[in-house]
mmCIF file of C-alpha atoms in Angstrom:
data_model
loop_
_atom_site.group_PDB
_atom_site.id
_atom_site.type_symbol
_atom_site.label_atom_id
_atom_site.label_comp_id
_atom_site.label_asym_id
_atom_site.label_seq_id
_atom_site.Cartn_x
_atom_site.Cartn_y
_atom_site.Cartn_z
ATOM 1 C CA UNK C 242 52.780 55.914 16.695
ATOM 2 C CA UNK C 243 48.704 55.701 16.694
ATOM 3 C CA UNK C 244 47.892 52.165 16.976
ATOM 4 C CA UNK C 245 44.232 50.990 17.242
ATOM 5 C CA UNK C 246 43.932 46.722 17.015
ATOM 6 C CA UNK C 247 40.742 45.058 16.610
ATOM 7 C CA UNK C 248 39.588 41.700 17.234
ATOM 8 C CA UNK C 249 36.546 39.709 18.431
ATOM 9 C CA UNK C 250 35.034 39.469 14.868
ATOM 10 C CA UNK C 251 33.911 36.248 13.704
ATOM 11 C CA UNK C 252 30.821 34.032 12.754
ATOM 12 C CA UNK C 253 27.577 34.796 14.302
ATOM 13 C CA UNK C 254 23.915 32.909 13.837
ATOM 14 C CA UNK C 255 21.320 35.637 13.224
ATOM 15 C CA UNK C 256 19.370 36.981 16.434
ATOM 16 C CA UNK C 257 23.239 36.561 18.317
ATOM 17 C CA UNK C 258 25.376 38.480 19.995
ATOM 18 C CA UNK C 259 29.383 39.151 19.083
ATOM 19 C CA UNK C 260 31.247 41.747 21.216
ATOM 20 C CA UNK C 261 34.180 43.285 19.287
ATOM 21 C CA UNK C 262 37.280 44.790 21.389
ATOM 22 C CA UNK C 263 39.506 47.800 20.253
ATOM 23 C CA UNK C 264 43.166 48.373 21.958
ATOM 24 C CA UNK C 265 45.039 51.315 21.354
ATOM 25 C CA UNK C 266 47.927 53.003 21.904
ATOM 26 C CA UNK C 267 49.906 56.365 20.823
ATOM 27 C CA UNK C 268 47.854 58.638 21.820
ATOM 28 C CA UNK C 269 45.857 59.795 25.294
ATOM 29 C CA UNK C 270 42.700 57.676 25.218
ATOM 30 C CA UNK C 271 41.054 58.733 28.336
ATOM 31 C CA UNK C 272 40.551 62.494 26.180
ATOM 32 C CA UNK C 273 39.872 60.395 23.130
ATOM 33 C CA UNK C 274 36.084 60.584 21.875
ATOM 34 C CA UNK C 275 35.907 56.613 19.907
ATOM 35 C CA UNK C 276 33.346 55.501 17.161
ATOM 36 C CA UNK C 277 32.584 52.611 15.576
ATOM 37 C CA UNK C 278 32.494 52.431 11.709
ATOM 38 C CA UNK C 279 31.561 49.211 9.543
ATOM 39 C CA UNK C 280 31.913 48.379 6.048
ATOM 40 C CA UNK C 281 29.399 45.920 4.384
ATOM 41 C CA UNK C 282 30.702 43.860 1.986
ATOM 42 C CA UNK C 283 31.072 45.989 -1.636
ATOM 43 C CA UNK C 284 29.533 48.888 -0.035
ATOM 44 C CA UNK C 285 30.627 51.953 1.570
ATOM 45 C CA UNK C 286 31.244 53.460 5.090
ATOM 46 C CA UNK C 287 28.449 53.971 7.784
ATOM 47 C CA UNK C 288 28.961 55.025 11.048
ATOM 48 C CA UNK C 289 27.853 52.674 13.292
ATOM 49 C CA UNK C 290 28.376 55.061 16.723
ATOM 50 C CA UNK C 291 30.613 57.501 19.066
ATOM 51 C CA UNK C 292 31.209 57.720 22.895
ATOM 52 C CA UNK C 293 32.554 60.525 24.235
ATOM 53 C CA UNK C 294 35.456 60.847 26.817
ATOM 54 C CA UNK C 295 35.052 60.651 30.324
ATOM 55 C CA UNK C 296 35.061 64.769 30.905
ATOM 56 C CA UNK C 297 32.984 64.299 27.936
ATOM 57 C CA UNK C 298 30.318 62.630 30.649
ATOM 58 C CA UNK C 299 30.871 59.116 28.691
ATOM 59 C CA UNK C 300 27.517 59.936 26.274
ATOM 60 C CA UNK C 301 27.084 57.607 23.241
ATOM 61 C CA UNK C 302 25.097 58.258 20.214
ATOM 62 C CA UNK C 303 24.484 55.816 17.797
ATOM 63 C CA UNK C 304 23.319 55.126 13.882
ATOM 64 C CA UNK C 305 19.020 54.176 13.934
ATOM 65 C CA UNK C 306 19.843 50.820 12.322
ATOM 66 C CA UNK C 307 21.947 49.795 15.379
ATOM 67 C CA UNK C 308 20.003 51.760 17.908
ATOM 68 C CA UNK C 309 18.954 49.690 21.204
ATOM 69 C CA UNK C 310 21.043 46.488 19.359
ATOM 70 C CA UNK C 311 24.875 47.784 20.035
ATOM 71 C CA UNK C 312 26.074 49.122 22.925
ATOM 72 C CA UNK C 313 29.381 50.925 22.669
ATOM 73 C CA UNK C 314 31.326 50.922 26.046
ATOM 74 C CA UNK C 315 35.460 51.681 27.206
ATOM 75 C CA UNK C 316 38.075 51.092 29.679
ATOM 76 C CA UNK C 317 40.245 54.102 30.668
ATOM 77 C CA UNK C 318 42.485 51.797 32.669
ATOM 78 C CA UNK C 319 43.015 49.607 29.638
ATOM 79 C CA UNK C 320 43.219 52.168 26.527
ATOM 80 C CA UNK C 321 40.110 49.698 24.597
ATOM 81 C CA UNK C 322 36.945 50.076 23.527
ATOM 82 C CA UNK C 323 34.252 47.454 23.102
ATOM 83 C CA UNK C 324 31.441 47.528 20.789
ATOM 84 C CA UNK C 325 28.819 44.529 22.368
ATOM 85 C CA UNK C 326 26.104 43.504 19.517
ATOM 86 C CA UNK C 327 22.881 41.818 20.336
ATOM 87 C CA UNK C 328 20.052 40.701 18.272
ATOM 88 C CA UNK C 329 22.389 40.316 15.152
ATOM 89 C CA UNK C 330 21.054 40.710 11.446
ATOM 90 C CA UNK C 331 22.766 39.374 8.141
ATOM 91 C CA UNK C 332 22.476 43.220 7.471
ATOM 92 C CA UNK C 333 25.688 43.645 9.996
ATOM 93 C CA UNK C 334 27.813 41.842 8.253
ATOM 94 C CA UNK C 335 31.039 43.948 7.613
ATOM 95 C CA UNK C 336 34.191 45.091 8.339
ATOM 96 C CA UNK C 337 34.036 46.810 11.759
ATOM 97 C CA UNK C 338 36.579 49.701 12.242
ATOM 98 C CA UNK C 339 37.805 51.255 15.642
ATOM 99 C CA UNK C 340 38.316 54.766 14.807
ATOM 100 C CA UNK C 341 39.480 57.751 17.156
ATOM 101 C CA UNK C 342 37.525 60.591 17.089
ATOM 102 C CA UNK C 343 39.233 64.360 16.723
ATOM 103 C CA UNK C 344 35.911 66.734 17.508
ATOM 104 C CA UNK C 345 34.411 66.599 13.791
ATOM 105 C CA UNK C 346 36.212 63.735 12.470
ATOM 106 C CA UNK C 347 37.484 60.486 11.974
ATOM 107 C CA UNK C 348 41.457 60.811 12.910
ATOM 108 C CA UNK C 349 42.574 57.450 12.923
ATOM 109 C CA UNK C 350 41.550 53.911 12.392
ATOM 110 C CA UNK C 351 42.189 50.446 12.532
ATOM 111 C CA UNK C 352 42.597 47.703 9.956
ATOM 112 C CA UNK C 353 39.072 46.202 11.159
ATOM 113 C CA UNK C 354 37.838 43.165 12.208
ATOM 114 C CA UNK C 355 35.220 41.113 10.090
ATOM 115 C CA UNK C 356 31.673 39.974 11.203
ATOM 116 C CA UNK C 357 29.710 37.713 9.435
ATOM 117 C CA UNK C 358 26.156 36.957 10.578
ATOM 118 C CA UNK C 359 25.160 34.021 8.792
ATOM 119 C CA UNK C 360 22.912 30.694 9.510
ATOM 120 C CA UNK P 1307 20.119 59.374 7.769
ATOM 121 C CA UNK P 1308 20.812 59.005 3.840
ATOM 122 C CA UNK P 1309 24.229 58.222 2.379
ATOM 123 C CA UNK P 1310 25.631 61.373 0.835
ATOM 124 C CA UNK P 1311 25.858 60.978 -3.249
ATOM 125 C CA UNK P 1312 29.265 60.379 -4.759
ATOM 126 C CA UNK P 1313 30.046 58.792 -8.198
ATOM 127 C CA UNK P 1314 30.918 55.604 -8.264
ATOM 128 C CA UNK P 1315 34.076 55.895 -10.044
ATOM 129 C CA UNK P 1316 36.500 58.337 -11.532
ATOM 130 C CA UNK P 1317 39.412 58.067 -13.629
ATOM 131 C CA UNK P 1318 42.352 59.937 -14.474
ATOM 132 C CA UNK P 1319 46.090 59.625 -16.234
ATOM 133 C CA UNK P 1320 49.169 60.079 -14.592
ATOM 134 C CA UNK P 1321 49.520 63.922 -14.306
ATOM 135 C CA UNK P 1322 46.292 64.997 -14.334
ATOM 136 C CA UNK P 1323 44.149 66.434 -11.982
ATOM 137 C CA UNK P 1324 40.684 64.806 -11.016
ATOM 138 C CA UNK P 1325 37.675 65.714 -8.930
ATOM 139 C CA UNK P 1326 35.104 64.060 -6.762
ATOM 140 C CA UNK P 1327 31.614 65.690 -5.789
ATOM 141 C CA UNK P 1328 29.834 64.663 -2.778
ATOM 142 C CA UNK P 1329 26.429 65.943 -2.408
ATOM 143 C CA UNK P 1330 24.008 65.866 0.604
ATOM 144 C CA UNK P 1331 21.385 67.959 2.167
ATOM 145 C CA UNK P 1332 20.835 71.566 4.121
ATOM 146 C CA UNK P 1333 20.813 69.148 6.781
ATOM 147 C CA UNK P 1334 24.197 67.897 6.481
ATOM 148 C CA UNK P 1335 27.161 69.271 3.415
ATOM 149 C CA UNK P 1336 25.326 72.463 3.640
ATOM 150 C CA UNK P 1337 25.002 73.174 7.244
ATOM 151 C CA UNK P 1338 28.124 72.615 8.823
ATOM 152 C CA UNK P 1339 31.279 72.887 7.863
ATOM 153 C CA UNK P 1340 32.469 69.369 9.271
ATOM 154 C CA UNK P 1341 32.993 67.760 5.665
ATOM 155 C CA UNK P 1342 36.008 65.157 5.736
ATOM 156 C CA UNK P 1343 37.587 63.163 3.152
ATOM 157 C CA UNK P 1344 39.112 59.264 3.080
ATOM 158 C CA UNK P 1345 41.144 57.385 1.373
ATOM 159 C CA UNK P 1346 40.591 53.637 1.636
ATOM 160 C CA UNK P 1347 43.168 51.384 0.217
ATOM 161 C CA UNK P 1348 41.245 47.615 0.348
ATOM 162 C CA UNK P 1349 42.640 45.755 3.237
ATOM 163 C CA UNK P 1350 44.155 48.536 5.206
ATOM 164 C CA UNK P 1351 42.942 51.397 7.252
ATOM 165 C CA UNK P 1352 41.298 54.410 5.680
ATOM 166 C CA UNK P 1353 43.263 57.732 5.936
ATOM 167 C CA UNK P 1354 41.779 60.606 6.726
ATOM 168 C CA UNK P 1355 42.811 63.643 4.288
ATOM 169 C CA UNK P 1356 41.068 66.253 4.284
ATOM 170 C CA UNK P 1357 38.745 67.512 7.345
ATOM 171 C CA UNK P 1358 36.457 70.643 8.109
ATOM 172 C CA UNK P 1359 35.969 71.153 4.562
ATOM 173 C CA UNK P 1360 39.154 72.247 3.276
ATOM 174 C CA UNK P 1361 42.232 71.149 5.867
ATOM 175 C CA UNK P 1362 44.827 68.932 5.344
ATOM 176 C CA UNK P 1363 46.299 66.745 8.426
ATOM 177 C CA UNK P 1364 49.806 67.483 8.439
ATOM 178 C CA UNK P 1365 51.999 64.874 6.750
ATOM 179 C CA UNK P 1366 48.750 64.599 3.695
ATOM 180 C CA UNK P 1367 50.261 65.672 0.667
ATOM 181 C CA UNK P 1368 48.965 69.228 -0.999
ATOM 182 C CA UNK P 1369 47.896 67.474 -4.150
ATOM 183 C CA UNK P 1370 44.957 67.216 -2.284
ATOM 184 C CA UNK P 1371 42.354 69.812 -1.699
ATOM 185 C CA UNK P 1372 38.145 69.944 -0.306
ATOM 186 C CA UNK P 1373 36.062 72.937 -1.497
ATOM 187 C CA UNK P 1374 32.140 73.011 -0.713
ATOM 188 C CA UNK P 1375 29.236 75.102 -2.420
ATOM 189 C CA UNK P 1376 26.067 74.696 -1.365
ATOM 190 C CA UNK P 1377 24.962 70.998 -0.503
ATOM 191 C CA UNK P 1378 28.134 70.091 -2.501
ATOM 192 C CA UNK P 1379 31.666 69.754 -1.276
ATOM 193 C CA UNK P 1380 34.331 68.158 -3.813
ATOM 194 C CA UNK P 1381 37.898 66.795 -3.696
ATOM 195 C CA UNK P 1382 40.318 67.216 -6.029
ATOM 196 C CA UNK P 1383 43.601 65.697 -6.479
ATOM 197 C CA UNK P 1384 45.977 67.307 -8.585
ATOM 198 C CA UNK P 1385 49.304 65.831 -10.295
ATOM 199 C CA UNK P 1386 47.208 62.079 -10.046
ATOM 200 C CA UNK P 1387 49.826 59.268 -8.912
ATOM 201 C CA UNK P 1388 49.655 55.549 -9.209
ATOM 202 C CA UNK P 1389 49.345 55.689 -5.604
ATOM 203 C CA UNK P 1390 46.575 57.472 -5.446
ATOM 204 C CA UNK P 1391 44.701 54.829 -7.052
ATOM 205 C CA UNK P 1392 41.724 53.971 -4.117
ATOM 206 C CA UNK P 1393 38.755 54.353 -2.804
ATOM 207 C CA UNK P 1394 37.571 57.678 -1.275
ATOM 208 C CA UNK P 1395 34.576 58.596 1.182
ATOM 209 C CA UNK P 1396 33.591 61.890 1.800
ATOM 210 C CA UNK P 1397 31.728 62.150 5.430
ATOM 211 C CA UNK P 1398 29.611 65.042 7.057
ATOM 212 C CA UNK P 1399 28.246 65.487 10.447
ATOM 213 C CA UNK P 1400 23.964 65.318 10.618
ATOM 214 C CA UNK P 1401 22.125 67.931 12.765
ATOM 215 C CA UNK P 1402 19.030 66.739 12.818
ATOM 216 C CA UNK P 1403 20.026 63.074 13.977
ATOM 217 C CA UNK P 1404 23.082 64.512 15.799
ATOM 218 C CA UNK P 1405 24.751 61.675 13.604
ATOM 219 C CA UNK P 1406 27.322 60.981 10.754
ATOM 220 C CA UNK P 1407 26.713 60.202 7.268
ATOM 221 C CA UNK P 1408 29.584 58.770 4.713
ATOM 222 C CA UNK P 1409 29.213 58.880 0.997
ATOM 223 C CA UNK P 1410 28.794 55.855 -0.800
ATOM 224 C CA UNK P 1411 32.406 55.903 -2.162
ATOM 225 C CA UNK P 1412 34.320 56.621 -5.560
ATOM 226 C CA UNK P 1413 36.799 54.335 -7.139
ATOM 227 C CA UNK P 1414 39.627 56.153 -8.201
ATOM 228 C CA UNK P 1415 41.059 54.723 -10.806
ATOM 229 C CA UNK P 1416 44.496 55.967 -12.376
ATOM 230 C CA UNK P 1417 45.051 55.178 -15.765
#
């Protein structure tokens, strides 16, 4: 069974940093391509960012609004994936889902883990 | 990279068959065939049901189909359940920004 458990979400002060952890199991992660998708409060889905495999060369894109704030990195050895968040704006605050990628779409995901960036 | 346009909610009796557009750009919908469909129950994980426009994962039930025309692809659920009562996001890839774009989401409700 696909399993994919986040945690690391919490309360967060504007302008800081929150780094979110994914573990998974079920399926081979070292092929896996990962994303991050968040879910502001009432609002929809927006994909947050993707890193490729390994024999994928490891690249990561990622949504403009996040762009040189998030940094989406994983561990083979461990089956996770981390999403680390810097310079954090009320405008982050969501649900943030671990989500394994299948070439043009979102296969599985997690139940989330909630961020709230709030003074 | 704009949100694709769904409505914002839909409704339907038991029986019935409903359908969601989800309309985007030549940049997006219309230029690729990598159009997926969720289903997003509040409070647990979204499901993937439809992918590449007009697949179903195995194990998603065939009341559910995707069809695209133009900058336009739509879901439509046939033989509505109680259960099918959720949100759903449709989701394309983005060329130019080598990104992904979600709709904004329709409420399904069931009557």
């Amino acid at each position: 069974e696909v399993q994919l458990v986040e945690s690391g979400g919490g309360l967060v002060e504007p302008g800081g940093s929150l780094r979110l952890s994914c573990a998974t199991s079920g399926f081979n992660f070292n092929d896996a391509w990962m994303s991050w998708v968040r879910q502001a409060p009432g609002k929809g889905l927006e994909w947050v960012g993707r890193i490729k495999s390994k024999r994928g060369g490891e690249t990561k894109e990622y949504a403009a609004p996040v762009k040189g704030r998030f940094i989406i990195s994983r561990d083979d050895s461990q089956n996770t994936l981390d999403l680390q968040m810097n310079s954090l704006r009320i405008e982050d605050t969501g649900v943030y889902f671990c989500v394994w990628v299948n070439v043009g779409w979102f296969h599985s995901w997690g139940l989330g883990t909630l961020v709230t960036v709030s003074s | 990279q704009s949100a694709l346009t769904q409505p914002a909610s839909v409704s339907g009796s038991p029986g019935q068959s409903i359908t969601i557009s989800c309309t985007g750009t030549n940049s997006d919908v219309g230029n690729y065939n990598l159009v997926s469909w969720y289903q997003h129950h509040p409070g647990k994980a979204p499901k993937l049901i439809i992918y590449d426009v007009t697949k179903r994962p195995s194990g998603v039930s065939n009341h559910f189909s995707g069809s695209k025309s133009g900058n336009t692809a739509s879901l439509t659920i046939s033989g509505l359940q109680s259960d099918d009562e959720a949100d759903y996001y449709c989701c394309s890839y983005e060329g130019g920004s080598n990104s992904w774009v979600f709709g904004g989401g329709t409420r399904l409700t069931v009557l």
